[in-house]
Coordinates of C-alpha atoms and ligand atoms in Angstrom, one line a residue:
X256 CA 67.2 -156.3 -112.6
X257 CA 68.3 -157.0 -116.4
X258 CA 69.2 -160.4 -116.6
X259 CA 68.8 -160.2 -120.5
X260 CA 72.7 -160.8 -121.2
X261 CA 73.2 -163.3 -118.3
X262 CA 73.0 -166.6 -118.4
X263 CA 71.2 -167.9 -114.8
X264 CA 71.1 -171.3 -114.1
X265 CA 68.5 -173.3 -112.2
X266 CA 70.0 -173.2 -108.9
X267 CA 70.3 -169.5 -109.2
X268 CA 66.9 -168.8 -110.6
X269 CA 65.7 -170.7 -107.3
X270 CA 67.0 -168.5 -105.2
X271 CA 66.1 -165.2 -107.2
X272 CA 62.8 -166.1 -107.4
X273 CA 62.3 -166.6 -104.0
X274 CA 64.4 -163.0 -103.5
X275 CA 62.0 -161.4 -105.9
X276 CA 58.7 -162.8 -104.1
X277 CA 59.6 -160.5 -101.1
X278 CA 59.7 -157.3 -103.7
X279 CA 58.6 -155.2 -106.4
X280 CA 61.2 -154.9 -108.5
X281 CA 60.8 -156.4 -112.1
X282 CA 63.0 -158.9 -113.6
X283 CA 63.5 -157.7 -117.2
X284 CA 64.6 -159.9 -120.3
X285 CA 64.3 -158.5 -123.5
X286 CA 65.9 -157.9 -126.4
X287 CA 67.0 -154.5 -127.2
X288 CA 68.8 -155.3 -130.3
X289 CA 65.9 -156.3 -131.9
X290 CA 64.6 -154.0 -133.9
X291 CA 61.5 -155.8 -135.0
X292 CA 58.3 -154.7 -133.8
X293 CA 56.5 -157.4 -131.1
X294 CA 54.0 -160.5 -133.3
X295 CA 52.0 -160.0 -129.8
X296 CA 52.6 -159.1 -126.2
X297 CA 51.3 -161.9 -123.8
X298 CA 49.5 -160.0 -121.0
X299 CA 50.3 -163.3 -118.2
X300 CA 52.7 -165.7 -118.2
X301 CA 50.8 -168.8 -117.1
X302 CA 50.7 -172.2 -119.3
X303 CA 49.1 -170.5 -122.0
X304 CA 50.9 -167.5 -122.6
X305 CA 53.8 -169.5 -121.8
X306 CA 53.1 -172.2 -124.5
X307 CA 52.1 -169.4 -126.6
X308 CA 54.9 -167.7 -126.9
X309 CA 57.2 -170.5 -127.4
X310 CA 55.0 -171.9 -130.3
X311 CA 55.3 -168.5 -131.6
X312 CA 58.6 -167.8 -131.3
X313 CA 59.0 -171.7 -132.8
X314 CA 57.2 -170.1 -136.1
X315 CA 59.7 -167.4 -136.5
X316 CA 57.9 -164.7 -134.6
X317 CA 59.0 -162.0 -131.8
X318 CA 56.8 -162.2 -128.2
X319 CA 56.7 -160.5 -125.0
X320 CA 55.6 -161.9 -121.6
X321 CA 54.4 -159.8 -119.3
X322 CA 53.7 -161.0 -115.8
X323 CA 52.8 -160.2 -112.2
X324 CA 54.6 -163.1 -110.3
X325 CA 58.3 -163.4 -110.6
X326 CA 58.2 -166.6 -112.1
X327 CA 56.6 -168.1 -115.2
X328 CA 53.8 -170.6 -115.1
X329 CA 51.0 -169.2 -113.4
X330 CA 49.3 -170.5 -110.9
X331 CA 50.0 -174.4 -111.7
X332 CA 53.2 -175.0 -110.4
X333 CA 52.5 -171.9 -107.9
X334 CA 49.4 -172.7 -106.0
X335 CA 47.1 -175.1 -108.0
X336 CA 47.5 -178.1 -110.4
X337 CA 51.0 -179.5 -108.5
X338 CA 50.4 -179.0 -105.2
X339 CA 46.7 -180.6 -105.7
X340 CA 48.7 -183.5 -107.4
X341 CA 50.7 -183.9 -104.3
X342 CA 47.9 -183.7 -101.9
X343 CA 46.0 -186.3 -104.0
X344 CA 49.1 -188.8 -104.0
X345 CA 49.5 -188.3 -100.1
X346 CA 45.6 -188.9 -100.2
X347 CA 46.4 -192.2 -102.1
X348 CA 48.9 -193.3 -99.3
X349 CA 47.2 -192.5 -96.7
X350 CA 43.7 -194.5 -97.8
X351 CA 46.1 -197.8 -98.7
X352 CA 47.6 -197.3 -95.4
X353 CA 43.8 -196.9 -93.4
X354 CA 42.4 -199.8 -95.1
X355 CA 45.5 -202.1 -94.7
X356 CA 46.2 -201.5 -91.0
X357 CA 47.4 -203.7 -89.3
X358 CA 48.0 -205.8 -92.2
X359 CA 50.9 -207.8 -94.3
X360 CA 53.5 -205.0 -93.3
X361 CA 51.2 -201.9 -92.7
X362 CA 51.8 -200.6 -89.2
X363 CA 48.3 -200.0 -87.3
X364 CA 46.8 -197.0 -88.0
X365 CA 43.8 -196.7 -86.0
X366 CA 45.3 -193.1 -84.7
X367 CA 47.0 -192.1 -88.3
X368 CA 46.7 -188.5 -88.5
X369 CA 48.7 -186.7 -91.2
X370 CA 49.5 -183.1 -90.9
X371 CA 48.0 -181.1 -94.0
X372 CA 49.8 -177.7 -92.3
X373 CA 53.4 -180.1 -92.8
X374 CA 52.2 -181.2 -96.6
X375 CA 51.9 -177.4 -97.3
X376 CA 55.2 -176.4 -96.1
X377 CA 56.4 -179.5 -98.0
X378 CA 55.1 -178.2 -101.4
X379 CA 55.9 -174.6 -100.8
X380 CA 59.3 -175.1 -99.4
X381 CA 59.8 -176.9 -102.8
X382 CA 57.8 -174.9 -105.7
X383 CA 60.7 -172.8 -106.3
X384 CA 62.5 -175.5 -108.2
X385 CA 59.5 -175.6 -110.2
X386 CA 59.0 -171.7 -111.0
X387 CA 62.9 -171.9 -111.7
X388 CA 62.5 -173.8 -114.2
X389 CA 59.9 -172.6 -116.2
X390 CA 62.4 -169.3 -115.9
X391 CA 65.2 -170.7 -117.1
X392 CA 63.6 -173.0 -119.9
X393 CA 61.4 -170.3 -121.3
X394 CA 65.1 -168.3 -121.6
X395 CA 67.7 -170.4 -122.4
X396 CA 66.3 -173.0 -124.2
X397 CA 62.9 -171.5 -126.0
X398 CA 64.8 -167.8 -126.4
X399 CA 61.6 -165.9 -124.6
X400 CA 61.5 -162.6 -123.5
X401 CA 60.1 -161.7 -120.5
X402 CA 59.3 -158.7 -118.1
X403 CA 58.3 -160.6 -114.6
X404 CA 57.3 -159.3 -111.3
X405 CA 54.9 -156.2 -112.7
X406 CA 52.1 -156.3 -113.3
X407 CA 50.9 -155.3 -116.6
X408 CA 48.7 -151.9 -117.6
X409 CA 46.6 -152.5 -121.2
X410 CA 46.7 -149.1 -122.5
X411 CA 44.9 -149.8 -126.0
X412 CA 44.9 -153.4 -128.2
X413 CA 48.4 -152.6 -129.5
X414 CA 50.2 -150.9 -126.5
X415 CA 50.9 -152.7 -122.8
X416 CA 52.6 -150.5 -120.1
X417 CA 54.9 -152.4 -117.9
X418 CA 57.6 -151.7 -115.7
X419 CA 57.2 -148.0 -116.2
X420 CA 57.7 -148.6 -120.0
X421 CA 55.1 -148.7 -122.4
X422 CA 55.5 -152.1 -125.5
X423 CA 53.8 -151.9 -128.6
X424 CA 52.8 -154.9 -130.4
X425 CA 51.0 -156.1 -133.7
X426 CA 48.8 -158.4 -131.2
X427 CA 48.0 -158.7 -127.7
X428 CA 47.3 -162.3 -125.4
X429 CA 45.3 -161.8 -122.6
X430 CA 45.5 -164.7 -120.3
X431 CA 45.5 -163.3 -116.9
X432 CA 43.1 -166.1 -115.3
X433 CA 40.2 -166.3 -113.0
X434 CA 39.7 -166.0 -109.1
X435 CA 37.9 -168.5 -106.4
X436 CA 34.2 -166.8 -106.2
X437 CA 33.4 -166.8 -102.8
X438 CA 30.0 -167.4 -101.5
X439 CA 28.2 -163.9 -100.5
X440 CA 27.6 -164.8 -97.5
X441 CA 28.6 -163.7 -93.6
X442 CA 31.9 -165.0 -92.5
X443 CA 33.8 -165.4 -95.2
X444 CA 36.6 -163.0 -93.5
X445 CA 37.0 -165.5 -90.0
X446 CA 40.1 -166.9 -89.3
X447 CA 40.0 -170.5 -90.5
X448 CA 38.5 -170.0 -94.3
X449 CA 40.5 -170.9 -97.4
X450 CA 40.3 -170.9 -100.9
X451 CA 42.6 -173.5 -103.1
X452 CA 45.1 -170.6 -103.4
X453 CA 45.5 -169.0 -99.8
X454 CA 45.2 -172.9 -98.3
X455 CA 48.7 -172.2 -99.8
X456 CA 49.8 -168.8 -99.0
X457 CA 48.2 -168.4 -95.3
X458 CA 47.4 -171.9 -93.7
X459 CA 49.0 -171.6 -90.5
X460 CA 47.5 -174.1 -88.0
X461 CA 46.5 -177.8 -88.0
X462 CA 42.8 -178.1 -89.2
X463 CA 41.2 -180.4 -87.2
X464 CA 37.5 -180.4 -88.5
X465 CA 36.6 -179.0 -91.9
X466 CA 33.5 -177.9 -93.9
X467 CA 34.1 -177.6 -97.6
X468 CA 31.6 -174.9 -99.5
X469 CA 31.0 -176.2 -102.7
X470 CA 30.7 -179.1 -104.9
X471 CA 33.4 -178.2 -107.6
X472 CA 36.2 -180.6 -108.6
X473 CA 38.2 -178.8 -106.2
X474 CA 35.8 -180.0 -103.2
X475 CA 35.7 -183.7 -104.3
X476 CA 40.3 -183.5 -104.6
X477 CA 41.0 -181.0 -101.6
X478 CA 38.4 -182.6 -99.7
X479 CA 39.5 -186.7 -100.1
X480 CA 42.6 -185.1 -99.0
X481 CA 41.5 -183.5 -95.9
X482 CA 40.0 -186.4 -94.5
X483 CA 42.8 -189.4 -95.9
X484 CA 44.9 -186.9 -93.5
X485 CA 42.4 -187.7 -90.1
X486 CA 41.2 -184.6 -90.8
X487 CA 36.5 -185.1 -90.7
X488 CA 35.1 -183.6 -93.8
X489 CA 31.9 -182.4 -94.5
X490 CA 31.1 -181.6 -98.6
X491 CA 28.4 -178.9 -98.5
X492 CA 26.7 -178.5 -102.1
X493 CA 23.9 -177.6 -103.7
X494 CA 23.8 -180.2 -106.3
X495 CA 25.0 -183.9 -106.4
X496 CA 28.8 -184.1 -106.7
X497 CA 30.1 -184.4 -110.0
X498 CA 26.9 -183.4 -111.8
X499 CA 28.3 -179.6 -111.3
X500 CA 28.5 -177.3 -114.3
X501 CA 32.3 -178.1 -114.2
X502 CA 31.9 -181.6 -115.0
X503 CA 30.5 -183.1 -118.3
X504 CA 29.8 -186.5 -119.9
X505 CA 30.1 -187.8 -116.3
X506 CA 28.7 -191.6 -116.6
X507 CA 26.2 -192.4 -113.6
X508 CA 27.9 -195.4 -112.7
X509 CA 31.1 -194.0 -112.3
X510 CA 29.5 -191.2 -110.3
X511 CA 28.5 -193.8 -107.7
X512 CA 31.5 -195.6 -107.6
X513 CA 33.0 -192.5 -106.7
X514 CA 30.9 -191.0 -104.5
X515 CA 30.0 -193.9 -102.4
X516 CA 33.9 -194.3 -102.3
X517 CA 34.1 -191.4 -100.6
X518 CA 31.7 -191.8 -98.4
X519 CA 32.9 -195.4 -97.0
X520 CA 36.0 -193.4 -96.4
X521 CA 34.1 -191.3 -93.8
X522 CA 33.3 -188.3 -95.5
X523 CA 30.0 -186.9 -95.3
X524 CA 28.5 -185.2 -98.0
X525 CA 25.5 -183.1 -98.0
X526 CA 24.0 -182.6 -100.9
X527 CA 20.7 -180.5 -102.1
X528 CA 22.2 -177.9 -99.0
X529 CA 23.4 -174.3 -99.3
X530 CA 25.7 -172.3 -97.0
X531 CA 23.9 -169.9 -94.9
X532 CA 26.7 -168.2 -92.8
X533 CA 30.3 -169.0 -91.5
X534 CA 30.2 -168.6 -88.1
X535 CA 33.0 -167.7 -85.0
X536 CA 34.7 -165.1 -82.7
X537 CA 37.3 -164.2 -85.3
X538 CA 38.0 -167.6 -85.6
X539 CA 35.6 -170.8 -87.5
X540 CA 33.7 -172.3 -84.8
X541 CA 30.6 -173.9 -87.2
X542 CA 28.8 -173.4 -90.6
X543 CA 25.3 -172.8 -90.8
X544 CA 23.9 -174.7 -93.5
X545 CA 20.0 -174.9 -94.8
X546 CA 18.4 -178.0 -96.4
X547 CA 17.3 -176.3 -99.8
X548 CA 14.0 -179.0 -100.2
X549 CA 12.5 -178.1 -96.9
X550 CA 14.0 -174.7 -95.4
X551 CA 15.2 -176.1 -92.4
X552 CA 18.9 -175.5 -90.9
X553 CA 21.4 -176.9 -88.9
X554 CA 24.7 -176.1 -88.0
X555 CA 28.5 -178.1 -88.4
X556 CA 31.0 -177.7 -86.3
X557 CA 34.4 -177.2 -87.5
X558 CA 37.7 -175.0 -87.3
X559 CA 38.7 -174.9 -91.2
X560 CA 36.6 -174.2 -93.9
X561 CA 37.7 -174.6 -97.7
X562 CA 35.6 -172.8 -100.4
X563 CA 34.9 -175.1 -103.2
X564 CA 32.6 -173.0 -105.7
X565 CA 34.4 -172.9 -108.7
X566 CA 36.2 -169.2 -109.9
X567 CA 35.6 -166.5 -112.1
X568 CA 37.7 -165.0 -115.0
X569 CA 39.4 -161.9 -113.9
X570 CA 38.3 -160.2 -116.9
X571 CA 37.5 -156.4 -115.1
X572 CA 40.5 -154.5 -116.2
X573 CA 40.0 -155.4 -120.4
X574 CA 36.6 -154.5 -120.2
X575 CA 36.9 -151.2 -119.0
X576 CA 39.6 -150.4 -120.7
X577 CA 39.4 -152.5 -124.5
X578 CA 35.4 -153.1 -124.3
X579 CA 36.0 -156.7 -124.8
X580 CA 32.3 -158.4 -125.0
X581 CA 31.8 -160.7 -121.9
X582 CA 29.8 -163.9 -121.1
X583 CA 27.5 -163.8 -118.0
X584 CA 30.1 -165.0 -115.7
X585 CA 32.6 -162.1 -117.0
X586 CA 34.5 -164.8 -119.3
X587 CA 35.9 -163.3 -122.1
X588 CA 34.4 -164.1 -125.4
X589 CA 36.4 -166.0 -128.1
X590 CA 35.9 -167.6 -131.2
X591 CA 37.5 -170.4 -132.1
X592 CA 40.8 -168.8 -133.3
X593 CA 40.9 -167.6 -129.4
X594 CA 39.9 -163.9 -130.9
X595 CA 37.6 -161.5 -128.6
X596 CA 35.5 -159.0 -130.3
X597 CA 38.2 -156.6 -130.2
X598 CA 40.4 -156.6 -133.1
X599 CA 43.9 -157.9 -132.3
X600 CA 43.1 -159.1 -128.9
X601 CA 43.4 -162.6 -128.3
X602 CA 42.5 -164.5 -124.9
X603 CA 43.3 -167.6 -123.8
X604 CA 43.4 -169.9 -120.9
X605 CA 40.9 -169.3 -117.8
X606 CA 39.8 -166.3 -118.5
X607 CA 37.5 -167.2 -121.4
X608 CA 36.0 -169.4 -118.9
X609 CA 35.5 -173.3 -118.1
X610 CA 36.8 -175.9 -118.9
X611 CA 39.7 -173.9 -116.4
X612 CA 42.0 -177.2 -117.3
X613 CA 45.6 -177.3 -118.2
X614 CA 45.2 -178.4 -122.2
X615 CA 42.9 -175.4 -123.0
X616 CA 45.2 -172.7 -121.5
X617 CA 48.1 -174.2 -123.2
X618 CA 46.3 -175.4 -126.5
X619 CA 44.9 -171.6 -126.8
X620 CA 47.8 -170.1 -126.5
X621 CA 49.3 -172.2 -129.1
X622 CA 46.3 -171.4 -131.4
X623 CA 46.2 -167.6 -130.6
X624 CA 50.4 -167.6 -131.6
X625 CA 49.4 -169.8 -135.1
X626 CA 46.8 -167.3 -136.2
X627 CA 48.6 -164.3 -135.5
X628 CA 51.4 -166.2 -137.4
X629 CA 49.1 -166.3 -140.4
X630 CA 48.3 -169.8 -140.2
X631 CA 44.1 -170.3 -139.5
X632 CA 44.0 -172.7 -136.8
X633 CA 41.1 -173.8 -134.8
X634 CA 41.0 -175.0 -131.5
X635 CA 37.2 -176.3 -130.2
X636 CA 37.5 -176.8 -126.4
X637 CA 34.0 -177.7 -125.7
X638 CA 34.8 -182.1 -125.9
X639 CA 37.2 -182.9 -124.0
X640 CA 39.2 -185.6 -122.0
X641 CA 38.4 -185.0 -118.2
X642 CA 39.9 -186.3 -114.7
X643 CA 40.0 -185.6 -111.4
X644 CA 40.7 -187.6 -108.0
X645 CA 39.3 -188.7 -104.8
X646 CA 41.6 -191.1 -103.1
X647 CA 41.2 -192.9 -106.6
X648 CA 42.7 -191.5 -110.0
X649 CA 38.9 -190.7 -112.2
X650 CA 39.3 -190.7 -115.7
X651 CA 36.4 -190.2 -118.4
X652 CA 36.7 -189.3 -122.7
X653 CA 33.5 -189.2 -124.8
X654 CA 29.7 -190.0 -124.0
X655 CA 28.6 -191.4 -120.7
X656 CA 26.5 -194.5 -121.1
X657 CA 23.5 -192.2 -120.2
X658 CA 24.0 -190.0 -123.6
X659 CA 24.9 -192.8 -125.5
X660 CA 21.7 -194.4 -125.3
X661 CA 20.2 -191.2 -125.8
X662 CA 21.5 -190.8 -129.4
X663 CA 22.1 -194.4 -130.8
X664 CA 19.3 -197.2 -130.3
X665 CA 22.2 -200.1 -130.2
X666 CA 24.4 -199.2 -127.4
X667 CA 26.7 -202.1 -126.0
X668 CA 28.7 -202.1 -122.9
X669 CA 31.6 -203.2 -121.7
X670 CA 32.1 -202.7 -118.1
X671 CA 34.0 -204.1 -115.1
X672 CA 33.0 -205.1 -112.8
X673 CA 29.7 -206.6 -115.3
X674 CA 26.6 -205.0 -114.6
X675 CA 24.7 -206.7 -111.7
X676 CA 27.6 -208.4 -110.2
X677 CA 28.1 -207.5 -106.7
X678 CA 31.6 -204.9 -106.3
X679 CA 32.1 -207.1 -103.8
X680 CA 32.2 -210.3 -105.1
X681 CA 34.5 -210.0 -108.2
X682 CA 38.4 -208.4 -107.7
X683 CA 38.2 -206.9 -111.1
X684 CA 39.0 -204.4 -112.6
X685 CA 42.6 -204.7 -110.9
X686 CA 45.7 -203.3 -112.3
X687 CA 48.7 -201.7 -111.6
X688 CA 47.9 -199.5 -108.1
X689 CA 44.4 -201.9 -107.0
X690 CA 46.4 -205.5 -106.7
X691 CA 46.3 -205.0 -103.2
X692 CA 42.4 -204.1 -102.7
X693 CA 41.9 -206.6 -105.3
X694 CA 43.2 -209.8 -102.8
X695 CA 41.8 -207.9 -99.3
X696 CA 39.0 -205.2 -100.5
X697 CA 37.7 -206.7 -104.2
X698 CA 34.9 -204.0 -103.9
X699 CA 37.7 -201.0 -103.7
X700 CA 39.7 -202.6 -106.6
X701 CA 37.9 -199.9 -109.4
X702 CA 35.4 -199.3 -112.2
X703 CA 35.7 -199.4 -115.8
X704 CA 33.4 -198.9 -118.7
X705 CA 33.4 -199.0 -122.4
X706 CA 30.7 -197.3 -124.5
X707 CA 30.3 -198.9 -127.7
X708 CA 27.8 -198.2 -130.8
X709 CA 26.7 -201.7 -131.5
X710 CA 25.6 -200.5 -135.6
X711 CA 29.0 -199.0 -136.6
X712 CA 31.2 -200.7 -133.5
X713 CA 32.5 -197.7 -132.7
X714 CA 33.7 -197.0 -129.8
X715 CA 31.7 -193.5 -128.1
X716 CA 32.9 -193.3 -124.1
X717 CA 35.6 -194.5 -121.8
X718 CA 35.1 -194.2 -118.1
X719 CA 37.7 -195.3 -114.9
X720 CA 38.0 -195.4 -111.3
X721 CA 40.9 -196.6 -110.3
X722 CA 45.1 -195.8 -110.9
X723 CA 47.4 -195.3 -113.8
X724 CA 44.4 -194.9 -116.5
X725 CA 44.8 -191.1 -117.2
X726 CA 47.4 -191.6 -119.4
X727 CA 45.8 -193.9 -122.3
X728 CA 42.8 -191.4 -122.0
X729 CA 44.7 -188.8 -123.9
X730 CA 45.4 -191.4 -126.5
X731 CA 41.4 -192.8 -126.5
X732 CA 40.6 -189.6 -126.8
X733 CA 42.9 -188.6 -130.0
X734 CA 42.0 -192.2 -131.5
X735 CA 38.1 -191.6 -130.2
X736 CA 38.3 -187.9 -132.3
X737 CA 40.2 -188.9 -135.7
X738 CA 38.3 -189.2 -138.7
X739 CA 36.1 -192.8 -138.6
X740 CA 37.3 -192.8 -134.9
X741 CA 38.3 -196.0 -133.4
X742 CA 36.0 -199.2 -133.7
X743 CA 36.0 -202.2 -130.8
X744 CA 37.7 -204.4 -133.6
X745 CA 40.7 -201.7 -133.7
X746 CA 40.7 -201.6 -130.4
X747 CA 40.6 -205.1 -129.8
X748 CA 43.5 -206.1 -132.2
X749 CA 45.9 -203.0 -131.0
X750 CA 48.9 -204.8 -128.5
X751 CA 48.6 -204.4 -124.8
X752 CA 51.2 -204.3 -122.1
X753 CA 49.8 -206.8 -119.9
X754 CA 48.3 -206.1 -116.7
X755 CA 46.3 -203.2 -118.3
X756 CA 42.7 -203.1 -118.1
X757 CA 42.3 -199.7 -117.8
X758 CA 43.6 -199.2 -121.4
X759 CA 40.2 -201.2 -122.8
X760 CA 42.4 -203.5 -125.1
X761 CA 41.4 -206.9 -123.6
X762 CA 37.8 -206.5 -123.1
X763 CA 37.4 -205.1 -126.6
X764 CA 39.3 -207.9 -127.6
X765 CA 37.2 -210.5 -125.8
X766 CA 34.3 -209.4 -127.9
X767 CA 35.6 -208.4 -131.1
X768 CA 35.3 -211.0 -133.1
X769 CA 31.3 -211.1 -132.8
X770 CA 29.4 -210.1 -135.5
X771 CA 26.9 -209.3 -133.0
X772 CA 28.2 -207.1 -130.7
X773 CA 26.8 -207.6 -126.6
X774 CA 27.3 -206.6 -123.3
X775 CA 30.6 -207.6 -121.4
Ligands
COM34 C1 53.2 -176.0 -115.8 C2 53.3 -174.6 -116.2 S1 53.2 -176.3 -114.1 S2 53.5 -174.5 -117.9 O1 52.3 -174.9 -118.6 O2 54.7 -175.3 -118.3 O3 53.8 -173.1 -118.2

């Protein structure tokens, strides 16, 4: 179908989209009577070729999208960042409603179970509005063009065949993304096993016991879901939880806070263990699991199991065909102008590997449209603000207390509850989201710390359990980054929108004024 000359609102986008899923046909959108050759085709149309054709199209330039899916967006508002958001809100509810059964107005819910199989069909009977609306905004208000539903053939770094029609282009995107990398090991075909992606597509019973593979972010979000539903989970990994390759500048007291949170929630989580076979008659009856200090094994029962190691880029197809030059996990390499070693090939997003976050795909696609625009723009990826939730909202930007004291000899902190206070004793940090826990639970009510260099009083790290935080933590981190960076007596004289802890303006302002800067 051309839909170039029509103009197709929301509503109707919805309903195409779902019409489209069910076939092959592509959904074309292009510009005939444009004579100017493409700036660059974008081989995938998730947030970063998304973000990167706009930008470039912003700068004057002409882009193509080509994509596999019907819809634009990728696999975010498809399969992965929304519906996690949605699972870890109904994981939110459902912990205030456990701990406060029985309580103030909470009805008792001693036999709460939630049904994850309804949650699904909640999200999926809903993400059309979603991949409708990255349609129609990428058309009728950003002036994209697009070729959806086909997938796209790289003929040579200047020519892309799609939809039976071959596009030539000064420039090509690639930001086609990665794949869940399943464990090699026996089972993995039952009845019962699910990856982030076909927990979507293919759940279609009521879990009732689960065994999550894997210690990646994924594990720790999915999982606290899972089991906030009344649904026991086991976290299987082979090293602690959130010291994974996926995670950085993760502060040790956060990491206990968290961990330890999820484990007086009932979880249980096995760590130092690797997966030795998925077991069942066509359907999950246990996973075999082996204790990786001693050798010895023991089996869990369950009926679901949910894959939690991490993916891989999906980067096959350009190095056979373009020779791009690969890292050992088959990420694409790129410098920091998002090139490849392959002249006019760009590549963005997951595919040149972890972080496999939101602001790198749509920050490199940016940066790939600028340079191809002339501009030389650099984009370093490698420090970043990082989040991710249990039943709790985790937010961290800059050095962990650990590596702070590593590289400065003066390191102060500012933390909440103060180091050796019992959790338990003090209702602080509380905020927005904890006032609750803070009057009934203090020891649930959150974490915070500041990392400060006591010589220069700058501040180095900001870490959070708790709700509401992630927010300001783009901000820290912009005001962390900027040249000089941002000092506790800038911090502390910045105005606050009281009750806001999490933000770090009233404890920096409680010791500001020191000359001598010490521990809160
Ligand atoms: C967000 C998808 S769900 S995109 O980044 O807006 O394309």
């Amino acid at each position: 179908m051309d839909i170039t000359l029509t103009q197709t609102t929301n509503a109707q986008w919805t309903r195409l989209v779902e019409e489209y899923m069910q076939k092959s046909e592509p959904i074309i959108n292009v510009h005939r009577d444009d004579k100017r050759k493409y700036n660059a085709i974008f081989v995938g149309g998730g947030a970063g070729g998304r973000f990167g054709s706009g930008y470039l199209r912003a700068l004057g330039g002409r882009q193509l999208i080509a994509d596999r899916w019907p819809f634009l967006g990728g696999s975010c508002p498809h399969l992965a960042c929304v519906p996690h958001h949605l699972f870890s809100e109904a994981a939110r509810e459902l912990d205030l409603m456990r701990w406060f059964s029985g309580k103030l107005w909470f009805p008792d819910a001693t036999n709460l179970r939630a049904s994850i199989l309804e949650v699904v069909e909640l999200f999926k009977a809903g993400r059309g509005t979603a991949h409708a609306f990255m349609n129609w905004q990428s058309k009728e208000q950003l002036d994209l063009e697009y070729i959806l539903n086909a997938p796209a053939t790289v003929i040579d770094n200047h020519t892309v065949e799609v939809a039976g029609e071959r596009f030539q282009a000064d420039n090509l995107v690639l930001g086609t993304g990665a794949a869940t990398a399943f464990p090699n090991i026996p089972g993995t075909e039952l009845h019962g096993v699910y990856d982030f992606a076909t927990l979507i597509e293919d759940l279609d019973f009521e879990p009732s016991r689960c065994v999550i593979i894997g210690g990646s972010k994924t594990a720790i979000e999915y999982g606290s879901f899972f089991q906030a539903a009344g649904c026991p989970t086991t976290i299987v990994a082979r090293k602690p939880l959130m010291r994974t390759a996926s995670m950085h500048h993760v502060d040790e007291d956060l990491r206990q806070y968290v961990v330890d949170g999820m484990r007086k929630r009932g979880m249980q989580i096995l760590e130092g263990v690797e997966p030795v076979a998925i077991q069942g008659d066509g359907k999950v009856q246990q996973v075999t699991i082996r204790d990786m200090r001693d050798g010895s094994e023991q089996t869990l029962p369950c009926d679901f199991v949910f894959i939690g190691t991490g993916e891989r880029p999906k980067s096959e197809h350009y190095r056979e065909v373009l020779g791009v030059a690969v890292g050992e996990k088959g990420e694409i390499l790129v410098d920091k102008h998002m090139r490849t070693s392959v002249p006019n090939v760009y590549a963005i997003g997951d595919l040149i590997g972890p972080p496999m976050e939101m602001f790198k795909a749509r920050k490199g696609g940016v940066t790939a449209a600028r340079n191809i625009m002339g501009e030389s723009c650099e984009f370093d990826w490698t420090d970043y603000p990082d989040f991710l939730h249990s039943t709790y909202e985790i937010s961290w930007v800059g050095l962990s207390e650990e590596e702070a004291r590593q590289r400065y000899k003066n390191v102060v902190i500012i933390q909440m509850p103060p180091k050796g206070v019992p959790y338990a004793d003090i209702p602080l940090p509380c905020a927005e989201g904890t006032m609750l826990y803070a009057f009934m639970f203090p020891e649930l009510s959150g974490f915070q710390k500041a990392v400060v260099d006591g010589d220069t009083r700058r501040m180095l790290g900001f870490h959070h359990v708790g709700y509401g935080a992630k927010d300001a933590f783009q901000y820290l981190d912009h005001l962390m980054r900027r040249p000089g960076g941002i000092t506790i007596d800038e911090m502390g004289s910045m105005n606050e929108l009281f009750l806001n802890p999490e933000h770090f303006i009233q404890l920096s302002r409680l010791r500001a004024g020191s000359p001598d800067l010490r521990d809160l």
